Short mmCIF file of C-alpha atoms in Angstrom, two decimals:
data_model
loop_
_atom_site.label_atom_id
_atom_site.label_comp_id
_atom_site.label_asym_id
_atom_site.label_seq_id
_atom_site.Cartn_x
_atom_site.Cartn_y
_atom_site.Cartn_z
CA MET J 6 -30.61 51.12 7.09
CA GLN J 7 -33.72 52.73 8.55
CA SER J 8 -36.48 53.80 6.20
CA THR J 9 -37.53 57.41 6.12
CA PRO J 10 -41.10 58.33 7.18
CA GLN J 11 -42.32 58.89 3.64
CA GLN J 12 -40.90 55.52 2.59
CA SER J 13 -42.82 53.72 5.35
CA GLN J 14 -46.12 55.57 4.82
CA GLY J 15 -46.17 56.28 1.08
CA LEU J 16 -48.79 54.43 -0.94
CA TRP J 17 -46.28 53.67 -3.68
CA THR J 18 -43.87 52.02 -1.24
CA ARG J 19 -46.65 49.81 0.08
CA ALA J 20 -47.71 48.69 -3.40
CA ARG J 21 -44.31 48.41 -5.07
CA LYS J 22 -43.28 45.07 -3.56
CA GLY J 23 -46.48 43.41 -4.72
CA PHE J 24 -46.18 44.80 -8.25
CA ASP J 25 -42.55 43.71 -8.47
CA THR J 26 -43.47 40.18 -7.37
CA VAL J 27 -46.25 39.95 -9.98
CA PHE J 28 -43.97 41.08 -12.83
CA ARG J 29 -41.18 38.73 -11.80
CA ARG J 30 -43.59 35.78 -11.82
CA LEU J 31 -44.89 36.76 -15.25
CA GLU J 32 -41.32 36.98 -16.50
CA GLY J 33 -40.74 33.48 -15.11
CA PHE J 34 -43.54 32.19 -17.35
CA THR J 35 -42.45 34.12 -20.42
CA ALA J 36 -38.69 33.67 -19.90
CA ALA J 37 -38.22 37.24 -21.08
CA PRO J 38 -36.93 39.34 -18.15
CA ASN J 39 -35.24 41.82 -20.48
CA SER J 40 -38.11 42.45 -22.87
CA ALA J 41 -39.34 45.80 -21.52
CA TYR J 42 -36.89 47.88 -23.55
CA TYR J 43 -37.78 46.22 -26.85
CA LEU J 44 -41.53 46.22 -26.19
CA ILE J 45 -41.49 49.95 -25.36
CA LEU J 46 -39.47 50.67 -28.49
CA GLY J 47 -41.57 48.41 -30.71
CA SER J 48 -44.95 49.72 -29.54
CA THR J 49 -43.73 53.31 -29.93
CA ILE J 50 -42.59 52.71 -33.51
CA ALA J 51 -45.86 50.93 -34.35
CA LEU J 52 -48.07 53.68 -32.89
CA THR J 53 -46.08 56.41 -34.65
CA ALA J 54 -46.27 54.61 -37.99
CA ILE J 55 -50.03 54.12 -37.63
CA GLY J 56 -50.35 57.76 -36.64
CA ILE J 57 -48.60 59.01 -39.78
CA LEU J 58 -50.76 56.75 -41.95
CA MET J 59 -53.97 57.94 -40.30
CA VAL J 60 -52.96 61.61 -40.46
CA VAL J 61 -52.51 61.25 -44.23
CA SER J 62 -55.93 59.64 -44.54
CA ALA J 63 -57.82 61.97 -42.17
CA SER J 64 -56.34 65.22 -43.50
CA SER J 65 -56.29 64.48 -47.24
CA VAL J 66 -59.78 65.84 -48.02
CA GLU J 67 -59.30 69.15 -46.22
CA SER J 68 -55.81 69.53 -47.73
CA ILE J 69 -57.17 69.09 -51.25
CA ALA J 70 -59.99 71.55 -50.50
CA ALA J 71 -57.35 74.08 -49.38
CA GLY J 72 -55.41 73.60 -52.62
CA ALA J 73 -52.55 71.69 -51.01
CA SER J 74 -51.17 68.21 -51.52
CA PRO J 75 -53.19 65.42 -49.86
CA TYR J 76 -49.94 64.29 -48.27
CA ALA J 77 -49.01 67.73 -46.86
CA ASP J 78 -49.88 67.14 -43.21
CA GLY J 79 -48.74 63.54 -43.28
CA GLY J 80 -45.39 64.60 -44.74
CA LYS J 81 -44.88 67.16 -41.97
CA GLN J 82 -45.77 64.55 -39.37
CA ALA J 83 -43.27 62.11 -40.89
CA VAL J 84 -40.46 64.69 -40.82
CA VAL J 85 -41.13 65.44 -37.15
CA ALA J 86 -41.27 61.70 -36.43
CA VAL J 87 -37.79 61.21 -37.92
CA LEU J 88 -36.46 64.10 -35.84
CA GLY J 89 -38.22 62.70 -32.79
CA PHE J 90 -36.70 59.25 -33.21
CA ILE J 91 -33.23 60.79 -33.49
CA CYS J 92 -33.83 62.72 -30.26
CA MET J 93 -35.25 59.59 -28.64
CA PHE J 94 -32.14 57.59 -29.53
CA LEU J 95 -29.81 60.29 -28.20
CA LEU J 96 -31.75 60.70 -24.96
CA SER J 97 -31.82 56.94 -24.43
CA ARG J 98 -28.02 57.21 -24.08
CA SER J 99 -28.16 60.10 -21.60
CA ASN J 100 -26.97 59.96 -17.99
CA VAL J 101 -28.44 61.09 -14.71
CA ASN J 102 -26.10 64.07 -14.29
CA PHE J 103 -27.38 65.59 -17.53
CA TRP J 104 -30.97 65.65 -16.26
CA HIS J 105 -29.99 67.07 -12.90
CA ARG J 106 -28.07 69.88 -14.62
CA ILE J 107 -30.89 70.90 -16.93
CA ALA J 108 -33.79 70.55 -14.45
CA TRP J 109 -33.96 74.21 -13.39
CA PRO J 110 -33.07 75.66 -16.83
CA ALA J 111 -35.80 73.47 -18.38
CA TYR J 112 -38.34 74.71 -15.84
CA PHE J 113 -37.56 78.39 -16.41
CA LEU J 114 -37.49 77.93 -20.20
CA ALA J 115 -40.96 76.34 -20.05
CA VAL J 116 -42.29 79.27 -17.99
CA VAL J 117 -40.75 81.84 -20.36
CA LEU J 118 -42.25 80.12 -23.42
CA LEU J 119 -45.68 79.95 -21.79
CA LEU J 120 -45.52 83.64 -20.86
CA ALA J 121 -44.41 84.48 -24.41
CA LEU J 122 -47.82 83.29 -25.61
CA PHE J 123 -49.40 86.42 -24.10
CA VAL J 124 -47.20 88.53 -26.39
CA ILE J 125 -46.75 86.60 -29.65
CA GLY J 126 -49.17 83.69 -29.19
CA ILE J 127 -51.96 82.71 -31.57
CA ARG J 128 -55.42 81.83 -30.31
CA VAL J 129 -56.90 78.66 -31.86
CA ASN J 130 -60.47 77.59 -30.97
CA GLY J 131 -60.39 79.85 -27.92
CA ASN J 132 -57.09 78.49 -26.58
CA LEU J 133 -53.98 80.65 -26.51
CA ASN J 134 -51.36 77.96 -26.97
CA TRP J 135 -49.47 78.39 -30.27
CA ILE J 136 -46.39 80.34 -31.36
CA ASN J 137 -45.56 80.68 -35.06
CA VAL J 138 -41.88 81.25 -35.82
CA GLY J 139 -40.61 81.24 -39.40
CA GLY J 140 -43.49 79.15 -40.69
CA PHE J 141 -43.16 76.60 -37.89
CA SER J 142 -45.66 76.22 -35.04
CA LEU J 143 -44.63 75.56 -31.46
CA GLN J 144 -46.89 74.58 -28.57
CA PRO J 145 -45.05 75.49 -25.33
CA SER J 146 -47.43 73.52 -23.12
CA GLU J 147 -46.16 70.27 -24.67
CA ALA J 148 -42.57 71.16 -23.77
CA ALA J 149 -43.79 72.08 -20.27
CA LYS J 150 -44.89 68.47 -19.68
CA LEU J 151 -41.39 67.09 -20.17
CA ALA J 152 -39.80 70.01 -18.30
CA MET J 153 -42.11 69.45 -15.32
CA SER J 154 -41.34 65.72 -15.25
CA VAL J 155 -37.58 66.32 -15.11
CA TRP J 156 -37.83 69.22 -12.65
CA LEU J 157 -40.16 67.41 -10.24
CA ALA J 158 -37.91 64.34 -10.21
CA HIS J 159 -34.91 66.56 -9.43
CA ILE J 160 -36.64 68.50 -6.65
CA LEU J 161 -38.28 65.52 -4.96
CA ALA J 162 -35.02 63.57 -5.05
CA ARG J 163 -33.23 66.46 -3.35
CA LYS J 164 -35.90 66.52 -0.61
CA GLU J 165 -36.25 62.75 -0.29
CA LYS J 166 -35.73 62.67 3.50
CA LEU J 167 -38.11 65.59 4.12
CA LEU J 168 -41.19 64.49 2.18
CA ASP J 169 -43.08 63.48 5.33
CA ARG J 170 -43.55 67.21 6.06
CA TRP J 171 -46.17 69.05 4.04
CA GLN J 172 -44.10 72.25 3.96
CA HIS J 173 -41.33 70.56 2.00
CA VAL J 174 -43.85 68.97 -0.36
CA PHE J 175 -45.56 72.30 -0.96
CA ILE J 176 -42.35 74.33 -1.44
CA PRO J 177 -41.15 74.28 -4.12
CA ALA J 178 -42.71 71.23 -5.84
CA ILE J 179 -46.43 72.10 -5.64
CA LEU J 180 -45.96 75.88 -5.60
CA PHE J 181 -43.68 76.12 -8.64
CA SER J 182 -45.63 73.47 -10.58
CA GLY J 183 -48.76 75.46 -9.81
CA VAL J 184 -47.24 78.40 -11.67
CA ILE J 185 -47.12 76.39 -14.91
CA VAL J 186 -50.60 74.92 -14.37
CA GLY J 187 -51.98 78.38 -13.58
CA ILE J 188 -50.55 79.93 -16.75
CA VAL J 189 -52.04 77.13 -18.86
CA MET J 190 -55.41 77.59 -17.15
CA VAL J 191 -55.38 81.34 -17.86
CA GLN J 192 -54.80 80.47 -21.53
CA HIS J 193 -58.07 78.44 -21.42
CA ASP J 194 -56.44 75.06 -22.09
CA LEU J 195 -58.17 72.94 -19.45
CA GLY J 196 -57.24 69.66 -21.17
CA THR J 197 -53.50 70.31 -20.92
CA ALA J 198 -53.94 71.65 -17.38
CA LEU J 199 -55.57 68.35 -16.35
CA ILE J 200 -52.62 66.42 -17.78
CA LEU J 201 -50.17 68.64 -15.89
CA MET J 202 -52.17 68.19 -12.67
CA SER J 203 -52.13 64.40 -13.04
CA LEU J 204 -48.40 64.54 -13.80
CA LEU J 205 -47.78 66.47 -10.57
CA PHE J 206 -49.94 64.12 -8.51
CA SER J 207 -48.21 61.04 -9.94
CA ALA J 208 -44.76 62.51 -9.20
CA LEU J 209 -45.74 62.91 -5.53
CA PHE J 210 -47.20 59.41 -5.52
CA PHE J 211 -44.07 57.74 -6.92
CA ALA J 212 -41.91 59.80 -4.56
CA GLY J 213 -43.64 58.05 -1.65
CA VAL J 214 -45.24 61.15 -0.16
CA ASN J 215 -47.30 60.51 2.97
CA TYR J 216 -50.76 59.30 1.95
CA LYS J 217 -52.50 61.94 4.10
CA ILE J 218 -50.69 64.74 2.29
CA LEU J 219 -51.30 63.03 -1.04
CA SER J 220 -55.03 62.58 -0.38
CA GLY J 221 -55.45 66.20 0.63
CA PHE J 222 -53.65 67.44 -2.45
CA GLY J 223 -55.65 65.13 -4.70
CA LEU J 224 -58.90 66.49 -3.27
CA PHE J 225 -57.65 70.02 -3.90
CA LEU J 226 -56.90 69.20 -7.56
CA VAL J 227 -60.39 67.75 -8.04
CA LEU J 228 -61.98 70.85 -6.53
CA ALA J 229 -59.80 73.14 -8.66
CA ALA J 230 -60.78 71.33 -11.85
CA GLY J 231 -64.44 71.42 -10.83
CA VAL J 232 -64.39 75.16 -10.11
CA SER J 233 -62.65 75.80 -13.43
CA ALA J 234 -65.40 73.91 -15.27
CA LEU J 235 -68.26 75.54 -13.38
CA THR J 236 -66.99 79.07 -13.95
CA SER J 237 -66.74 78.68 -17.73
CA GLY J 238 -69.85 78.77 -19.91
CA ASN J 239 -68.14 76.90 -22.74
CA ARG J 240 -66.98 74.08 -20.44
CA MET J 241 -70.38 73.80 -18.76
CA CYS J 242 -71.95 73.57 -22.21
CA ARG J 243 -69.68 70.63 -23.05
CA ILE J 244 -70.57 68.89 -19.80
CA THR J 245 -74.29 69.48 -20.34
CA THR J 246 -74.04 68.18 -23.91
CA TRP J 247 -72.20 65.08 -22.68
CA ILE J 248 -74.86 64.35 -20.04
CA THR J 249 -77.97 65.06 -22.13
CA GLY J 250 -76.66 64.26 -25.61
CA GLU J 251 -78.25 67.45 -26.90
CA ALA J 252 -76.72 70.76 -27.91
CA CYS J 253 -76.85 73.70 -25.51
CA SER J 254 -79.41 76.41 -26.13
CA GLY J 255 -77.79 79.16 -28.18
CA ASP J 256 -74.97 76.86 -29.29
CA SER J 257 -76.35 74.37 -31.77
CA GLY J 258 -72.86 73.20 -32.76
CA SER J 259 -71.75 72.14 -29.28
CA ALA J 260 -72.71 68.50 -29.94
CA TYR J 261 -71.65 68.50 -33.59
CA GLN J 262 -68.12 67.14 -33.28
CA SER J 263 -68.82 64.55 -30.59
CA THR J 264 -71.96 63.27 -32.34
CA ASN J 265 -70.24 62.82 -35.69
CA GLY J 266 -67.33 61.15 -33.96
CA LEU J 267 -69.70 58.53 -32.60
CA TYR J 268 -71.26 58.16 -36.08
CA GLY J 269 -67.80 57.45 -37.44
CA LEU J 270 -67.09 54.78 -34.84
CA ALA J 271 -70.52 53.18 -35.35
CA SER J 272 -70.24 53.04 -39.15
CA GLY J 273 -66.86 51.28 -38.98
CA GLY J 274 -68.30 47.96 -37.86
CA LEU J 275 -65.90 45.11 -37.23
CA PHE J 276 -63.35 45.64 -40.02
CA GLY J 277 -64.07 49.25 -41.05
CA THR J 278 -64.92 50.91 -44.33
CA GLY J 279 -61.34 50.59 -45.56
CA LEU J 280 -58.27 52.77 -45.31
CA GLY J 281 -58.97 56.16 -46.86
CA GLN J 282 -62.71 55.47 -47.20
CA SER J 283 -63.97 57.54 -44.25
CA ARG J 284 -67.06 59.65 -44.86
CA GLN J 285 -66.88 61.66 -41.67
CA LYS J 286 -63.60 63.30 -42.70
CA TYR J 287 -65.49 65.19 -45.42
CA SER J 288 -65.88 68.12 -43.01
CA TRP J 289 -68.36 66.24 -40.82
CA ILE J 290 -65.72 66.04 -38.07
CA PRO J 291 -63.82 69.36 -37.89
CA GLU J 292 -60.04 68.88 -37.66
CA ALA J 293 -60.48 65.13 -37.94
CA HIS J 294 -56.71 64.53 -37.98
CA ASN J 295 -56.26 66.17 -34.56
CA ASP J 296 -58.17 65.37 -31.36
CA PHE J 297 -60.79 63.13 -33.05
CA ILE J 298 -58.46 61.00 -35.15
CA PHE J 299 -59.46 57.93 -33.10
CA ALA J 300 -62.95 58.24 -34.63
CA ILE J 301 -61.41 58.02 -38.12
CA VAL J 302 -59.39 54.98 -36.99
CA GLY J 303 -62.59 53.29 -35.83
CA GLU J 304 -64.42 54.17 -39.03
CA GLU J 305 -61.74 53.11 -41.53
CA LEU J 306 -60.15 50.21 -39.63
CA GLY J 307 -63.18 49.15 -37.59
CA LEU J 308 -63.26 47.61 -34.14
CA VAL J 309 -60.19 45.54 -35.01
CA GLY J 310 -58.12 48.64 -35.77
CA ALA J 311 -59.32 50.41 -32.62
CA LEU J 312 -58.42 47.36 -30.52
CA VAL J 313 -54.94 47.28 -32.07
CA ILE J 314 -54.41 50.87 -30.91
CA LEU J 315 -55.65 49.98 -27.42
CA ILE J 316 -53.40 46.91 -27.24
CA LEU J 317 -50.34 48.88 -28.36
CA PHE J 318 -50.96 51.52 -25.68
CA ALA J 319 -51.46 48.75 -23.12
CA VAL J 320 -48.14 47.16 -24.11
CA LEU J 321 -46.43 50.55 -23.88
CA GLY J 322 -47.94 51.35 -20.47
CA ILE J 323 -47.35 47.94 -18.88
CA ASN J 324 -43.71 47.88 -19.89
CA ILE J 325 -43.02 51.44 -18.80
CA PHE J 326 -44.54 50.43 -15.46
CA ARG J 327 -42.24 47.40 -15.35
CA VAL J 328 -39.29 49.74 -15.73
CA VAL J 329 -40.60 52.09 -13.02
CA VAL J 330 -41.19 49.26 -10.54
CA ARG J 331 -37.53 48.19 -10.77
CA GLN J 332 -36.08 51.61 -9.96
CA GLU J 333 -34.44 51.87 -6.56
CA GLN J 334 -33.55 55.57 -6.70
CA LEU J 335 -36.32 58.12 -6.18
CA PHE J 336 -35.20 60.36 -9.06
CA HIS J 337 -35.47 57.56 -11.61
CA ARG J 338 -38.77 56.32 -10.21
CA VAL J 339 -40.45 59.74 -10.22
CA LEU J 340 -39.15 60.59 -13.70
CA GLY J 341 -40.35 57.35 -15.28
CA GLY J 342 -43.64 57.29 -13.37
CA SER J 343 -44.64 60.85 -14.24
CA ILE J 344 -43.89 60.27 -17.93
CA MET J 345 -45.97 57.09 -17.87
CA VAL J 346 -48.98 58.87 -16.35
CA TRP J 347 -48.59 61.76 -18.80
CA ILE J 348 -48.64 59.58 -21.94
CA LEU J 349 -51.11 56.90 -20.82
CA GLY J 350 -53.36 59.36 -19.02
CA GLN J 351 -53.58 61.59 -22.07
CA ALA J 352 -54.32 58.61 -24.32
CA ALA J 353 -57.08 57.45 -21.98
CA LEU J 354 -58.63 60.94 -21.84
CA ASN J 355 -58.62 61.27 -25.61
CA MET J 356 -60.18 57.88 -26.33
CA ALA J 357 -62.76 58.33 -23.56
CA MET J 358 -63.66 61.71 -25.06
CA VAL J 359 -64.10 60.32 -28.59
CA THR J 360 -66.16 57.35 -27.42
CA GLY J 361 -68.44 59.55 -25.31
CA LEU J 362 -67.27 58.32 -21.90
CA LEU J 363 -66.11 61.85 -21.03
CA PRO J 364 -67.08 65.33 -22.24
CA VAL J 365 -65.03 66.82 -25.06
CA ILE J 366 -61.58 67.76 -23.70
CA GLY J 367 -59.02 69.26 -26.04
CA VAL J 368 -56.17 66.76 -25.76
CA PRO J 369 -54.56 64.92 -28.70
CA LEU J 370 -53.98 61.18 -28.87
CA PRO J 371 -50.24 60.67 -28.19
CA LEU J 372 -48.19 59.43 -31.17
CA ILE J 373 -51.34 59.28 -33.34
CA SER J 374 -52.86 62.77 -33.61
CA TYR J 375 -51.41 65.42 -35.90
CA GLY J 376 -49.11 67.87 -34.14
CA GLY J 377 -45.36 68.27 -34.34
CA SER J 378 -44.79 69.63 -30.82
CA ALA J 379 -46.79 66.85 -29.18
CA LEU J 380 -45.14 64.09 -31.22
CA LEU J 381 -41.61 65.41 -30.69
CA MET J 382 -41.99 65.82 -26.93
CA THR J 383 -43.66 62.43 -26.52
CA LEU J 384 -40.85 60.66 -28.39
CA MET J 385 -38.26 62.52 -26.33
CA ALA J 386 -40.02 61.46 -23.14
CA ILE J 387 -40.02 57.83 -24.29
CA GLY J 388 -36.29 58.22 -24.95
CA VAL J 389 -35.86 59.07 -21.27
CA VAL J 390 -37.80 55.93 -20.30
CA LEU J 391 -35.62 53.84 -22.62
CA SER J 392 -32.60 55.23 -20.81
CA LEU J 393 -34.09 53.92 -17.57
CA ALA J 394 -34.75 50.54 -19.18
CA ARG J 395 -31.24 50.10 -20.54
CA ASP J 396 -29.98 48.74 -17.25
CA SER J 397 -31.72 45.40 -17.86
CA THR J 398 -32.37 45.49 -21.61
CA GLY J 399 -31.06 46.88 -24.88
CA ALA J 400 -27.83 44.98 -25.70
CA PRO J 401 -27.68 43.62 -22.13
CA ALA J 402 -24.45 42.71 -20.44
CA GLY J 403 -23.38 39.12 -20.81
CA ARG J 404 -23.91 39.05 -24.58
CA GLY J 405 -21.32 38.63 -27.24
CA ALA J 406 -20.56 40.98 -30.09
CA LYS J 407 -23.26 39.42 -32.24
CA GLY J 408 -25.90 39.69 -29.51
CA LYS J 409 -25.79 35.98 -28.50
CA GLN J 410 -25.71 34.92 -24.88
CA VAL J 411 -22.27 33.91 -23.68
CA LYS J 412 -22.61 30.87 -21.44
CA GLY J 413 -20.41 30.39 -18.45
CA LYS J 414 -18.63 33.72 -18.81
CA ALA J 415 -19.29 37.05 -17.22
CA SER J 416 -19.47 40.07 -19.44
CA LYS J 417 -16.32 42.18 -19.64
CA THR J 418 -18.04 45.19 -21.11
CA LYS J 419 -17.86 48.47 -19.25
CA PRO J 420 -20.98 49.70 -17.49
CA ARG J 421 -23.19 51.90 -19.61
CA SER J 422 -23.60 55.61 -19.17
CA GLY J 423 -27.38 55.27 -19.08
CA LEU J 424 -29.71 56.89 -16.58
CA VAL J 425 -29.63 53.86 -14.30
CA ARG J 426 -26.84 51.57 -13.23
CA GLY J 427 -27.42 48.09 -11.98
CA PRO J 428 -27.27 47.31 -8.29
CA GLY J 429 -24.64 44.64 -8.75
CA LYS J 430 -21.16 45.19 -7.35
CA GLN J 431 -18.27 45.75 -9.73
CA LYS J 432 -15.46 43.22 -9.51
CA PRO J 433 -12.23 44.95 -8.42
CA SER J 434 -9.33 44.92 -10.81
CA LYS J 435 -6.22 42.86 -10.22
CA SER J 436 -4.14 45.92 -9.34
CA ALA J 437 -6.78 47.02 -6.86
CA ARG J 438 -6.75 43.61 -5.16
CA GLN J 439 -2.97 43.67 -4.81
CA ALA J 440 -2.71 47.25 -3.63
CA PRO J 441 -2.21 47.63 0.14
CA GLU J 442 -4.98 49.28 2.09
CA ARG J 443 -4.33 52.91 2.83
CA VAL J 444 -5.73 54.81 5.75
CA THR J 445 -6.11 58.55 5.48
CA SER J 446 -6.74 60.86 8.33
CA SER J 447 -9.26 63.63 8.19
#
């Protein structure tokens, strides 16, 4: 079978064989070829549990000052987490046809919700990105991330043999994705727009798009982000503050949040001040339970606690990548790869922002920061990845009813209805072997 042009020239195709070899050798040392599913699930549960605990700690002072229970925000986060885990479990049992069917409806629903912000949206800290319905808040841009991941995988899979031509890459993948990114940019949410841009770029990368087309598009995204920053006084102020370490003239509070975030990290030391003992959460860091919650983690749990968060994200990212490397079909590869870049890229941006490696960018820390929409969509996205991983993990074939390996016998269980099916051939039934071959004419 001849390879298509984009398969022979795509950067991902060139690198994939090497990555797959590395992971197989590591699995030979660890004797755990089916561990990806459980490591993704375990790291997700651990990060979510730590997130709920830290939301309770970081928000307690402001909740008491507002006359509410100190556990108010943490309780809401826990309720959303339970709902998210239910959705994650259900989606981990989904099949490929389901995602193909909802790809276009999900895209149009995301666009409608984003446009609805101009009518019924609420502006928070200059960003128009919240809808309040019946006492509940919804952030459509978070749903747009998952919708874009599914839609891009569907579109690029349909055009798999045409991706060596820039016209078929541009229409509709880049053009229609640009609509969502453009709406988010108009709503002054550059942080989310950057995540959506990286998601789009990664989808093209994992689809095996020609490296010349990919390089040109990547340069365009960098220029677009740069122009967006240069044409906004608020964004330029953040960049100037990041470079000089001093507040902008006329905006003495521009360095307030980032400076106090660094104070929190510095005062934590090796083991931290103790859970619940943060001083910076006493209104020194505004909205400490949101974008700057990593500073509270570093202050209360110290360097050790911060490293635990980093290690858990590393475990999550490495094992999602292991799943992506094993995918043979373009749809599965693009879907898993774009979700991986979304979650890990957003986590890296947030932690780099808090530690002063990047200017302040309004993105939450996945699974840790307070926010129901972000937590729910992230858990749903991980459910999709678990569906991809089920082919080689999660109650794998060849195990008995009690989960023990059955030696010398092949599994008689039916193939799963997960997103991916194994490449192995199914053994024909006895009746099929005995049936005479029929020839039909067309």
